[in-house]
Amino acid sequence: MEPYLPVIWAGVIVVAVAMYVILDGFDLGIALLFPTTSDEAERDQMMNSVAPFWDGNETWLVLGGGGLWVAFPLAYSIIMPAFYLPVIAMLLGLVFRGVAFEFRWVAKPSHLPWDIAFFAGSLVAAFCQGVILGGLVEGVAVANGAFAGGPFDWASPFALMCGCAVTTGYALLGATFLVMKTEGRIADHARQIAKRLIIAVLVFMAAVSLWTALSSERIAERWFSLPNLVWLAPVPLVTALVGFGVWRSLERGGEMAPFAGTIALFLLGLLGLAISSYPFIVPPSVTLYDAAAVPASQMFSLIGAMITLPMVLAYTVFVYWTFRGKMRPGQGYH
């Protein structure tokens, strides 16, 4: 089993990251939509729609980061110094957002500063997550098993574009979640915004795909050489079809389908990144096997993960089942 441990751990981390992006993505996205309405009742309804979930969603970020630390310590020791500034900014954004979430309700009616903190903290967190992702895909300078670049290597045009792309994607997740979870004016408002955001997200996905292929011979060969071209062509085609399906569902008044379709878009994007990057965990030089901890350490931590992961999944399912249904105007959990 030892040869498979790095792949198993990579799968655990991918699951944690995917769960975080989807679950925390929609509640970050709802905060990003705050400036699109100034109506007090609509903002209350937006915030109440994610009140039972938002803090639990961030558990997956801890699991993903902790998994990287224990299973791939070399990758952790390279990635963290490469992205110290965006990581710190992201964490500060999440803190501001969390504090604003609690204080906004007790500060009424003078809660405008907390509305701004809720939006700004979410914007910084979402943008920095995209920058980190883009910087990682673009590649990290490594020499003698350590980060060999500068503190601002992450601030490249491609990484900044990825920051905008992830922010837009989270806004789409938030809008489609509101379509599914709320009713009345705020649901209609979110539906109109989502129809514009889905077009922007598809444009960003196409731009990121083409940019990575044009800038990296390794990625271009992975996608465009034969027979890979034949095997991998369904990924962009299905992505385009799902995007069109989300737009059509929004046009026809669908409630759950747009949110499910948006999740599918994120998973397809993650699949595309995995195809482009495998087997590198720190492109273009450190593979999963280079960065893996010793087998005994991986096995010990994997046992812990096999206990923790089902518990986190069970808690997540329990919370979402308990607070299922529409959030109607005037309802709340505070």
PDB file of C-alpha atoms in Angstrom, residues 37-168:
ATOM      1  CA  THR A  37     -28.795  45.930  -3.051  1.00  0.00           C
ATOM      2  CA  SER A  38     -29.201  48.617  -0.416  1.00  0.00           C
ATOM      3  CA  ASP A  39     -32.474  47.245   0.914  1.00  0.00           C
ATOM      4  CA  GLU A  40     -32.134  46.408   4.612  1.00  0.00           C
ATOM      5  CA  ALA A  41     -34.574  43.488   4.553  1.00  0.00           C
ATOM      6  CA  GLU A  42     -32.929  41.936   1.480  1.00  0.00           C
ATOM      7  CA  ARG A  43     -29.470  42.143   3.063  1.00  0.00           C
ATOM      8  CA  ASP A  44     -30.840  40.522   6.236  1.00  0.00           C
ATOM      9  CA  GLN A  45     -32.367  37.747   4.137  1.00  0.00           C
ATOM     10  CA  MET A  46     -29.091  37.203   2.280  1.00  0.00           C
ATOM     11  CA  MET A  47     -27.083  36.941   5.475  1.00  0.00           C
ATOM     12  CA  ASN A  48     -29.651  34.723   7.203  1.00  0.00           C
ATOM     13  CA  SER A  49     -29.592  32.276   4.283  1.00  0.00           C
ATOM     14  CA  VAL A  50     -26.009  31.258   5.193  1.00  0.00           C
ATOM     15  CA  ALA A  51     -26.102  31.883   8.960  1.00  0.00           C
ATOM     16  CA  PRO A  52     -26.270  28.180   9.970  1.00  0.00           C
ATOM     17  CA  PHE A  53     -23.517  27.095   7.578  1.00  0.00           C
ATOM     18  CA  TRP A  54     -20.771  29.666   7.097  1.00  0.00           C
ATOM     19  CA  ASP A  55     -18.455  28.818  10.009  1.00  0.00           C
ATOM     20  CA  GLY A  56     -18.742  25.051   9.516  1.00  0.00           C
ATOM     21  CA  ASN A  57     -17.872  25.488   5.834  1.00  0.00           C
ATOM     22  CA  GLU A  58     -14.424  26.775   6.772  1.00  0.00           C
ATOM     23  CA  THR A  59     -13.616  23.481   8.515  1.00  0.00           C
ATOM     24  CA  TRP A  60     -12.708  22.083   5.103  1.00  0.00           C
ATOM     25  CA  LEU A  61     -10.021  24.752   4.662  1.00  0.00           C
ATOM     26  CA  VAL A  62      -8.384  23.582   7.899  1.00  0.00           C
ATOM     27  CA  LEU A  63      -8.583  19.953   6.769  1.00  0.00           C
ATOM     28  CA  GLY A  64      -7.015  20.741   3.388  1.00  0.00           C
ATOM     29  CA  GLY A  65      -4.200  22.848   4.867  1.00  0.00           C
ATOM     30  CA  GLY A  66      -3.549  20.369   7.669  1.00  0.00           C
ATOM     31  CA  GLY A  67      -3.486  17.482   5.199  1.00  0.00           C
ATOM     32  CA  LEU A  68      -0.898  19.259   3.059  1.00  0.00           C
ATOM     33  CA  TRP A  69       1.242  19.889   6.145  1.00  0.00           C
ATOM     34  CA  VAL A  70       1.272  16.306   7.467  1.00  0.00           C
ATOM     35  CA  ALA A  71       1.300  14.360   4.175  1.00  0.00           C
ATOM     36  CA  PHE A  72       3.440  16.599   1.947  1.00  0.00           C
ATOM     37  CA  PRO A  73       5.680  18.629   4.278  1.00  0.00           C
ATOM     38  CA  LEU A  74       8.128  19.527   1.506  1.00  0.00           C
ATOM     39  CA  ALA A  75       5.321  21.030  -0.594  1.00  0.00           C
ATOM     40  CA  TYR A  76       3.988  22.888   2.456  1.00  0.00           C
ATOM     41  CA  SER A  77       7.464  24.311   3.193  1.00  0.00           C
ATOM     42  CA  ILE A  78       7.695  25.618  -0.403  1.00  0.00           C
ATOM     43  CA  ILE A  79       4.139  26.842  -0.955  1.00  0.00           C
ATOM     44  CA  MET A  80       3.767  28.805   2.277  1.00  0.00           C
ATOM     45  CA  PRO A  81       6.798  31.124   1.843  1.00  0.00           C
ATOM     46  CA  ALA A  82       5.894  31.553  -1.832  1.00  0.00           C
ATOM     47  CA  PHE A  83       2.428  32.867  -0.905  1.00  0.00           C
ATOM     48  CA  TYR A  84       2.893  34.352   2.579  1.00  0.00           C
ATOM     49  CA  LEU A  85       1.385  37.718   1.664  1.00  0.00           C
ATOM     50  CA  PRO A  86      -1.811  36.466  -0.071  1.00  0.00           C
ATOM     51  CA  VAL A  87      -2.261  33.761   2.602  1.00  0.00           C
ATOM     52  CA  ILE A  88      -2.045  36.319   5.413  1.00  0.00           C
ATOM     53  CA  ALA A  89      -4.369  38.698   3.550  1.00  0.00           C
ATOM     54  CA  MET A  90      -6.830  35.847   2.969  1.00  0.00           C
ATOM     55  CA  LEU A  91      -6.862  34.891   6.647  1.00  0.00           C
ATOM     56  CA  LEU A  92      -7.325  38.521   7.720  1.00  0.00           C
ATOM     57  CA  GLY A  93     -10.187  38.809   5.229  1.00  0.00           C
ATOM     58  CA  LEU A  94     -11.867  35.724   6.684  1.00  0.00           C
ATOM     59  CA  VAL A  95     -11.428  37.110  10.210  1.00  0.00           C
ATOM     60  CA  PHE A  96     -12.921  40.488   9.265  1.00  0.00           C
ATOM     61  CA  ARG A  97     -15.795  38.733   7.573  1.00  0.00           C
ATOM     62  CA  GLY A  98     -16.478  36.453  10.522  1.00  0.00           C
ATOM     63  CA  VAL A  99     -16.420  39.310  13.033  1.00  0.00           C
ATOM     64  CA  ALA A 100     -18.703  41.375  10.798  1.00  0.00           C
ATOM     65  CA  PHE A 101     -21.107  38.444  10.603  1.00  0.00           C
ATOM     66  CA  GLU A 102     -21.620  38.487  14.362  1.00  0.00           C
ATOM     67  CA  PHE A 103     -21.361  42.208  15.114  1.00  0.00           C
ATOM     68  CA  ARG A 104     -23.676  43.379  12.328  1.00  0.00           C
ATOM     69  CA  TRP A 105     -26.727  42.104  14.162  1.00  0.00           C
ATOM     70  CA  VAL A 106     -25.914  43.721  17.502  1.00  0.00           C
ATOM     71  CA  ALA A 107     -24.803  47.013  15.911  1.00  0.00           C
ATOM     72  CA  LYS A 108     -28.188  47.704  14.314  1.00  0.00           C
ATOM     73  CA  PRO A 109     -29.236  50.249  13.179  1.00  0.00           C
ATOM     74  CA  SER A 110     -25.685  51.632  12.839  1.00  0.00           C
ATOM     75  CA  HIS A 111     -24.200  48.627  11.113  1.00  0.00           C
ATOM     76  CA  LEU A 112     -22.893  50.142   7.869  1.00  0.00           C
ATOM     77  CA  PRO A 113     -19.206  49.618   8.890  1.00  0.00           C
ATOM     78  CA  TRP A 114     -19.928  45.916   9.440  1.00  0.00           C
ATOM     79  CA  ASP A 115     -21.680  45.674   6.067  1.00  0.00           C
ATOM     80  CA  ILE A 116     -18.533  47.085   4.475  1.00  0.00           C
ATOM     81  CA  ALA A 117     -16.313  44.719   6.498  1.00  0.00           C
ATOM     82  CA  PHE A 118     -18.492  41.755   5.483  1.00  0.00           C
ATOM     83  CA  PHE A 119     -18.142  42.629   1.793  1.00  0.00           C
ATOM     84  CA  ALA A 120     -14.483  43.726   1.871  1.00  0.00           C
ATOM     85  CA  GLY A 121     -13.308  40.763   3.955  1.00  0.00           C
ATOM     86  CA  SER A 122     -15.031  38.340   1.599  1.00  0.00           C
ATOM     87  CA  LEU A 123     -13.659  40.128  -1.474  1.00  0.00           C
ATOM     88  CA  VAL A 124     -10.081  39.980  -0.160  1.00  0.00           C
ATOM     89  CA  ALA A 125     -10.423  36.303   0.865  1.00  0.00           C
ATOM     90  CA  ALA A 126     -11.911  35.245  -2.491  1.00  0.00           C
ATOM     91  CA  PHE A 127      -9.425  37.234  -4.571  1.00  0.00           C
ATOM     92  CA  CYS A 128      -6.410  35.942  -2.621  1.00  0.00           C
ATOM     93  CA  GLN A 129      -7.573  32.339  -2.980  1.00  0.00           C
ATOM     94  CA  GLY A 130      -7.661  32.833  -6.745  1.00  0.00           C
ATOM     95  CA  VAL A 131      -4.231  34.486  -6.736  1.00  0.00           C
ATOM     96  CA  ILE A 132      -2.742  31.566  -4.763  1.00  0.00           C
ATOM     97  CA  LEU A 133      -4.314  29.072  -7.164  1.00  0.00           C
ATOM     98  CA  GLY A 134      -3.090  30.975 -10.211  1.00  0.00           C
ATOM     99  CA  GLY A 135       0.420  31.383  -8.807  1.00  0.00           C
ATOM    100  CA  LEU A 136       0.606  27.681  -8.035  1.00  0.00           C
ATOM    101  CA  VAL A 137      -0.583  26.675 -11.522  1.00  0.00           C
ATOM    102  CA  GLU A 138       1.873  29.103 -13.106  1.00  0.00           C
ATOM    103  CA  GLY A 139       4.755  27.543 -11.183  1.00  0.00           C
ATOM    104  CA  VAL A 140       6.922  28.217  -8.138  1.00  0.00           C
ATOM    105  CA  ALA A 141      10.699  28.747  -8.227  1.00  0.00           C
ATOM    106  CA  VAL A 142      12.412  25.927  -6.310  1.00  0.00           C
ATOM    107  CA  ALA A 143      16.114  25.323  -5.664  1.00  0.00           C
ATOM    108  CA  ASN A 144      17.597  22.646  -3.395  1.00  0.00           C
ATOM    109  CA  GLY A 145      14.174  21.706  -2.064  1.00  0.00           C
ATOM    110  CA  ALA A 146      13.242  25.235  -0.937  1.00  0.00           C
ATOM    111  CA  PHE A 147      11.396  28.253  -2.295  1.00  0.00           C
ATOM    112  CA  ALA A 148      13.878  30.287  -4.339  1.00  0.00           C
ATOM    113  CA  GLY A 149      11.728  33.194  -5.525  1.00  0.00           C
ATOM    114  CA  GLY A 150      10.818  36.635  -4.224  1.00  0.00           C
ATOM    115  CA  PRO A 151       7.969  37.788  -1.948  1.00  0.00           C
ATOM    116  CA  PHE A 152       5.957  39.187  -4.885  1.00  0.00           C
ATOM    117  CA  ASP A 153       6.392  36.386  -7.431  1.00  0.00           C
ATOM    118  CA  TRP A 154       2.696  35.606  -6.991  1.00  0.00           C
ATOM    119  CA  ALA A 155       1.690  39.049  -8.340  1.00  0.00           C
ATOM    120  CA  SER A 156       1.776  38.018 -12.010  1.00  0.00           C
ATOM    121  CA  PRO A 157      -0.890  38.997 -14.585  1.00  0.00           C
ATOM    122  CA  PHE A 158      -2.066  35.378 -14.806  1.00  0.00           C
ATOM    123  CA  ALA A 159      -2.418  34.977 -11.026  1.00  0.00           C
ATOM    124  CA  LEU A 160      -4.257  38.308 -10.726  1.00  0.00           C
ATOM    125  CA  MET A 161      -6.629  37.212 -13.489  1.00  0.00           C
ATOM    126  CA  CYS A 162      -7.241  33.970 -11.575  1.00  0.00           C
ATOM    127  CA  GLY A 163      -8.073  36.111  -8.536  1.00  0.00           C
ATOM    128  CA  CYS A 164     -10.753  37.896 -10.578  1.00  0.00           C
ATOM    129  CA  ALA A 165     -11.963  34.559 -11.994  1.00  0.00           C
ATOM    130  CA  VAL A 166     -12.405  32.909  -8.587  1.00  0.00           C
ATOM    131  CA  THR A 167     -14.112  36.023  -7.196  1.00  0.00           C
ATOM    132  CA  THR A 168     -16.570  35.975 -10.106  1.00  0.00           C
TER     133      THR A 168
END
